[in-house]
mmCIF file of N, CA and C in Angstrom:
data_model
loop_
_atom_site.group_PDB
_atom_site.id
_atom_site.type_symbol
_atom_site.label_atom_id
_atom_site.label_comp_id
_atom_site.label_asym_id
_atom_site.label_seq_id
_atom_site.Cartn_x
_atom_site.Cartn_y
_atom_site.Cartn_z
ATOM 1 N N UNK A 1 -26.724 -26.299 -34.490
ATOM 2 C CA UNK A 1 -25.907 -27.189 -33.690
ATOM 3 C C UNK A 1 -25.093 -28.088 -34.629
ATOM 4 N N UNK A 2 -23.927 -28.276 -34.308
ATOM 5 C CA UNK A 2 -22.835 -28.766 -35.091
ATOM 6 C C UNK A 2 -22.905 -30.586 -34.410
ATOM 7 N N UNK A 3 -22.780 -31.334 -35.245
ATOM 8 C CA UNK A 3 -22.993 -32.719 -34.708
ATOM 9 C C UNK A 3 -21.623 -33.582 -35.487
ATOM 10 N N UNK A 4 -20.791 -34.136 -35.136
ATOM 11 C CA UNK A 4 -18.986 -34.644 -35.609
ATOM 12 C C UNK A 4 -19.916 -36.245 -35.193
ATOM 13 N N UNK A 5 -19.055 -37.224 -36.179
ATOM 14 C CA UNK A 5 -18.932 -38.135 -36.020
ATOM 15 C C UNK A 5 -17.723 -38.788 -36.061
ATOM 16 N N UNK A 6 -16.957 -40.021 -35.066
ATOM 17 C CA UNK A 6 -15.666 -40.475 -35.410
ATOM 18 C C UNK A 6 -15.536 -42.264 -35.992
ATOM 19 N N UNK A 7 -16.683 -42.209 -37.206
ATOM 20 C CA UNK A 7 -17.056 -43.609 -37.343
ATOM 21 C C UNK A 7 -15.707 -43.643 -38.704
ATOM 22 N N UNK A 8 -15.317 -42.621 -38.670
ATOM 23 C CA UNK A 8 -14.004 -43.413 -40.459
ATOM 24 C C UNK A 8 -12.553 -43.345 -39.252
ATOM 25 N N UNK A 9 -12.681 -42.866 -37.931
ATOM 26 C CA UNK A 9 -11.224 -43.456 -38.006
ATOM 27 C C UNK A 9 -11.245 -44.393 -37.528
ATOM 28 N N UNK A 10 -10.055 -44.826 -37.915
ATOM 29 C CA UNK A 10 -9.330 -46.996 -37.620
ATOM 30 C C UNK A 10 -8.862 -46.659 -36.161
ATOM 31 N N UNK A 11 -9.257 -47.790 -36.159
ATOM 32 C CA UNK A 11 -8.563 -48.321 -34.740
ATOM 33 C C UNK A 11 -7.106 -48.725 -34.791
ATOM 34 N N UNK A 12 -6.182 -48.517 -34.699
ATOM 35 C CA UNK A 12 -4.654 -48.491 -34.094
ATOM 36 C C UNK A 12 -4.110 -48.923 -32.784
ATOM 37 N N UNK A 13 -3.223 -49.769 -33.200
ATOM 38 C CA UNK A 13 -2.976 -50.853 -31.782
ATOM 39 C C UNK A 13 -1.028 -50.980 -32.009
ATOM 40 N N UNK A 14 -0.531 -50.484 -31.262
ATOM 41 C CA UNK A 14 1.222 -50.571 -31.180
ATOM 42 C C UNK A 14 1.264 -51.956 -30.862
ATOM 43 N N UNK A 15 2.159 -52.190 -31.954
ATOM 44 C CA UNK A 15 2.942 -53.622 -31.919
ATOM 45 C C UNK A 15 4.516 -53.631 -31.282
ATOM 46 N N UNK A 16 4.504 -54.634 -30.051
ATOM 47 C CA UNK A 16 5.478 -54.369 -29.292
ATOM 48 C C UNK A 16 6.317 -56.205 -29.533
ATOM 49 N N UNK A 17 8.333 -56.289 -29.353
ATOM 50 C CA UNK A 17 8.600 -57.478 -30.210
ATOM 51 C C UNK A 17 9.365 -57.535 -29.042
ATOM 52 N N UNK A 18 9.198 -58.437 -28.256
ATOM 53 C CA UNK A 18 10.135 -59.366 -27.667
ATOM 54 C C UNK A 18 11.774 -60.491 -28.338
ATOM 55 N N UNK A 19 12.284 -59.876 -28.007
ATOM 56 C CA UNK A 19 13.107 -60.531 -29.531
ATOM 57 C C UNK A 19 14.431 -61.090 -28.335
ATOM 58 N N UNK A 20 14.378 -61.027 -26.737
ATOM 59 C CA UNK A 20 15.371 -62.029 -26.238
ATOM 60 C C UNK A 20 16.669 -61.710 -27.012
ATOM 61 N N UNK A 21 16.979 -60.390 -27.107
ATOM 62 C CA UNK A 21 18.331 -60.186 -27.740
ATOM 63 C C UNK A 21 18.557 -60.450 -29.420
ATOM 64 N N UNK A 22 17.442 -60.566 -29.861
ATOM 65 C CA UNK A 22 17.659 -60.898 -31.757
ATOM 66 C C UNK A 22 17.104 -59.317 -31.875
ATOM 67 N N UNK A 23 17.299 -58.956 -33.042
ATOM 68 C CA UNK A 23 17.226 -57.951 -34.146
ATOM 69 C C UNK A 23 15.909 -58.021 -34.764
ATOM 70 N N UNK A 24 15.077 -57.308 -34.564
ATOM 71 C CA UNK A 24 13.772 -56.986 -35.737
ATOM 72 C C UNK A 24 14.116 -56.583 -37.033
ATOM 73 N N UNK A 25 13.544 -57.446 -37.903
ATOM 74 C CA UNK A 25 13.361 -56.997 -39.397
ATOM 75 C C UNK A 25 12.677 -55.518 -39.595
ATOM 76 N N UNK A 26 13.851 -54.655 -39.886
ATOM 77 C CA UNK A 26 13.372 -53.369 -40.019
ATOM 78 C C UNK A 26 11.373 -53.289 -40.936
ATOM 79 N N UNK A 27 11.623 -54.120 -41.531
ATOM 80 C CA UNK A 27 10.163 -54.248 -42.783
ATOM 81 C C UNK A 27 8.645 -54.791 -41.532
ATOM 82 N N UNK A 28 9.063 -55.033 -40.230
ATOM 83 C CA UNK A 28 7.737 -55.498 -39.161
ATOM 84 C C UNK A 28 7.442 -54.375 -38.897
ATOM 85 N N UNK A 29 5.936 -53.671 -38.649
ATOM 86 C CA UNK A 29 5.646 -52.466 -38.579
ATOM 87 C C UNK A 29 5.546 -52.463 -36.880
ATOM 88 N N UNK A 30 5.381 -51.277 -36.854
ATOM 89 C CA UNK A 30 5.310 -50.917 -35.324
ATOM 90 C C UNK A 30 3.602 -50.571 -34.492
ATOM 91 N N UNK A 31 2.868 -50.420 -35.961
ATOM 92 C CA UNK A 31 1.208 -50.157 -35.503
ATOM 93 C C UNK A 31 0.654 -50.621 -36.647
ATOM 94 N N UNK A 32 -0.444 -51.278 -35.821
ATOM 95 C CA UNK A 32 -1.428 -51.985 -36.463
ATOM 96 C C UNK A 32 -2.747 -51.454 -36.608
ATOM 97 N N UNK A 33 -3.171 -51.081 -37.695
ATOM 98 C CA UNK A 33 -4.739 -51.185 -38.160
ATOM 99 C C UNK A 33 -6.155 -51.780 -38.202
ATOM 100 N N UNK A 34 -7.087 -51.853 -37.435
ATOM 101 C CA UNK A 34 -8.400 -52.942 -37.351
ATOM 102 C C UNK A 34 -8.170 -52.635 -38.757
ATOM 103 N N UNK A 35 -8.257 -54.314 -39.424
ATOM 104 C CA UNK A 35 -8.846 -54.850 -40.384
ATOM 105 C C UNK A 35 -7.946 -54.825 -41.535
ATOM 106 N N UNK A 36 -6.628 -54.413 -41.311
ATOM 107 C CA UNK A 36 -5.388 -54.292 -41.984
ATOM 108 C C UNK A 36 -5.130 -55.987 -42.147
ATOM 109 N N UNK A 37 -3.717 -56.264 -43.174
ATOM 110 C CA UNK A 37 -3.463 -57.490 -43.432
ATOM 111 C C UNK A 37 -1.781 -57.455 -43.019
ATOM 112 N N UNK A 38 -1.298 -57.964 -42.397
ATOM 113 C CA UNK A 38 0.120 -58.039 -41.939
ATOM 114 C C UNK A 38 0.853 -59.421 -42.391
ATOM 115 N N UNK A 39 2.087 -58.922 -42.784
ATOM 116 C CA UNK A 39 3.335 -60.318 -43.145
ATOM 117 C C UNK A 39 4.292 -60.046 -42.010
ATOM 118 N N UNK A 40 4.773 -60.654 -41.369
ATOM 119 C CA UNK A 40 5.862 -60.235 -40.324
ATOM 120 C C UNK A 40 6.922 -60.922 -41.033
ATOM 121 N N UNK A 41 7.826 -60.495 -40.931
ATOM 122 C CA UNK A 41 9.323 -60.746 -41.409
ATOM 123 C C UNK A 41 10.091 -61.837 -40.172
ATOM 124 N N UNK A 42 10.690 -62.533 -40.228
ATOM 125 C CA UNK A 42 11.465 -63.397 -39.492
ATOM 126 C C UNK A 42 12.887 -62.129 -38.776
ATOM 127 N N UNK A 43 12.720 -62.643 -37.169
ATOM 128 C CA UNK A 43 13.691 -61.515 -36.851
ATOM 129 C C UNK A 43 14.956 -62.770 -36.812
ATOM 130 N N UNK A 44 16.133 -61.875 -36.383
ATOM 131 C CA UNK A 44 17.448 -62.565 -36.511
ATOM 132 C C UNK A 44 18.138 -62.433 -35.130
ATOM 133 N N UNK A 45 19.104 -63.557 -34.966
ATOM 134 C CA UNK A 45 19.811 -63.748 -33.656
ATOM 135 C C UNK A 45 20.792 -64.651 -34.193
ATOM 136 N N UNK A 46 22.167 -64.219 -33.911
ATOM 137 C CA UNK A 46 23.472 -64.952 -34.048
ATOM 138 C C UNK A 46 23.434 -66.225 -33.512
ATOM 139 N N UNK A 47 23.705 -67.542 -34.315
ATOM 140 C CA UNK A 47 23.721 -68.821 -33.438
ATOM 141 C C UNK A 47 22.388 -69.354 -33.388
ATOM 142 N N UNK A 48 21.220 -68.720 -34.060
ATOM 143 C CA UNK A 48 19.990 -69.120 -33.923
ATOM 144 C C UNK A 48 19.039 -69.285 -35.108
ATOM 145 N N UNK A 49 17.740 -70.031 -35.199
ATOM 146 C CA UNK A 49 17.402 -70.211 -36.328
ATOM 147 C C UNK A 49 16.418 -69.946 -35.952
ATOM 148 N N UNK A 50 15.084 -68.841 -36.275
ATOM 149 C CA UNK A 50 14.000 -68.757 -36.372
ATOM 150 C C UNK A 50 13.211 -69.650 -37.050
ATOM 151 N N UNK A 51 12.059 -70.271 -36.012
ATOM 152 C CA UNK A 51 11.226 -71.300 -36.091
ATOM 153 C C UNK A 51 9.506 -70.865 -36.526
ATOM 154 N N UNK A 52 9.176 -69.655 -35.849
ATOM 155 C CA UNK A 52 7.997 -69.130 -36.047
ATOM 156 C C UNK A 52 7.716 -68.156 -34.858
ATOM 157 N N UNK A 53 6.354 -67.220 -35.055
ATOM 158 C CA UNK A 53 5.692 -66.839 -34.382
ATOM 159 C C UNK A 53 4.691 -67.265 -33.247
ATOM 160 N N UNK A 54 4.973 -67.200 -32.012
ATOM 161 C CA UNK A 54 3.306 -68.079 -31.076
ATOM 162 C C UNK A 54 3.261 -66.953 -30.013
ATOM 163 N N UNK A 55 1.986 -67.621 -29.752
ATOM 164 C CA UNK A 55 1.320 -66.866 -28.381
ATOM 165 C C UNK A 55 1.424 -66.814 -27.746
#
């Protein structure tokens, strides 16, 4: 009897960007990794100044 385990693959979660008409920094990834380390890039909008990221 053949017995598989799926304890080495990562968990993967799509990252989705509300951006209200600004532009994503091509360099923000689109999927995320349990236990990965992420920098998000500041996205851009004409006339506007990015302040930060919130919840």
């Amino acid at each position: 009897m053949e017995e598989t385990s799926n304890k080495n693959l990562a968990e993967e979660y799509s990252i989705s960007y509300k951006l209200n008409g600004g532009v994503n920094s091509a360099k923000n990834p689109a999927i995320y990794q349990k236990g990965e380390s992420i920098t998000f890039n500041a996205p851009s909008k004409r006339g506007y100044r990015f302040a930060g990221f919130y919840k």
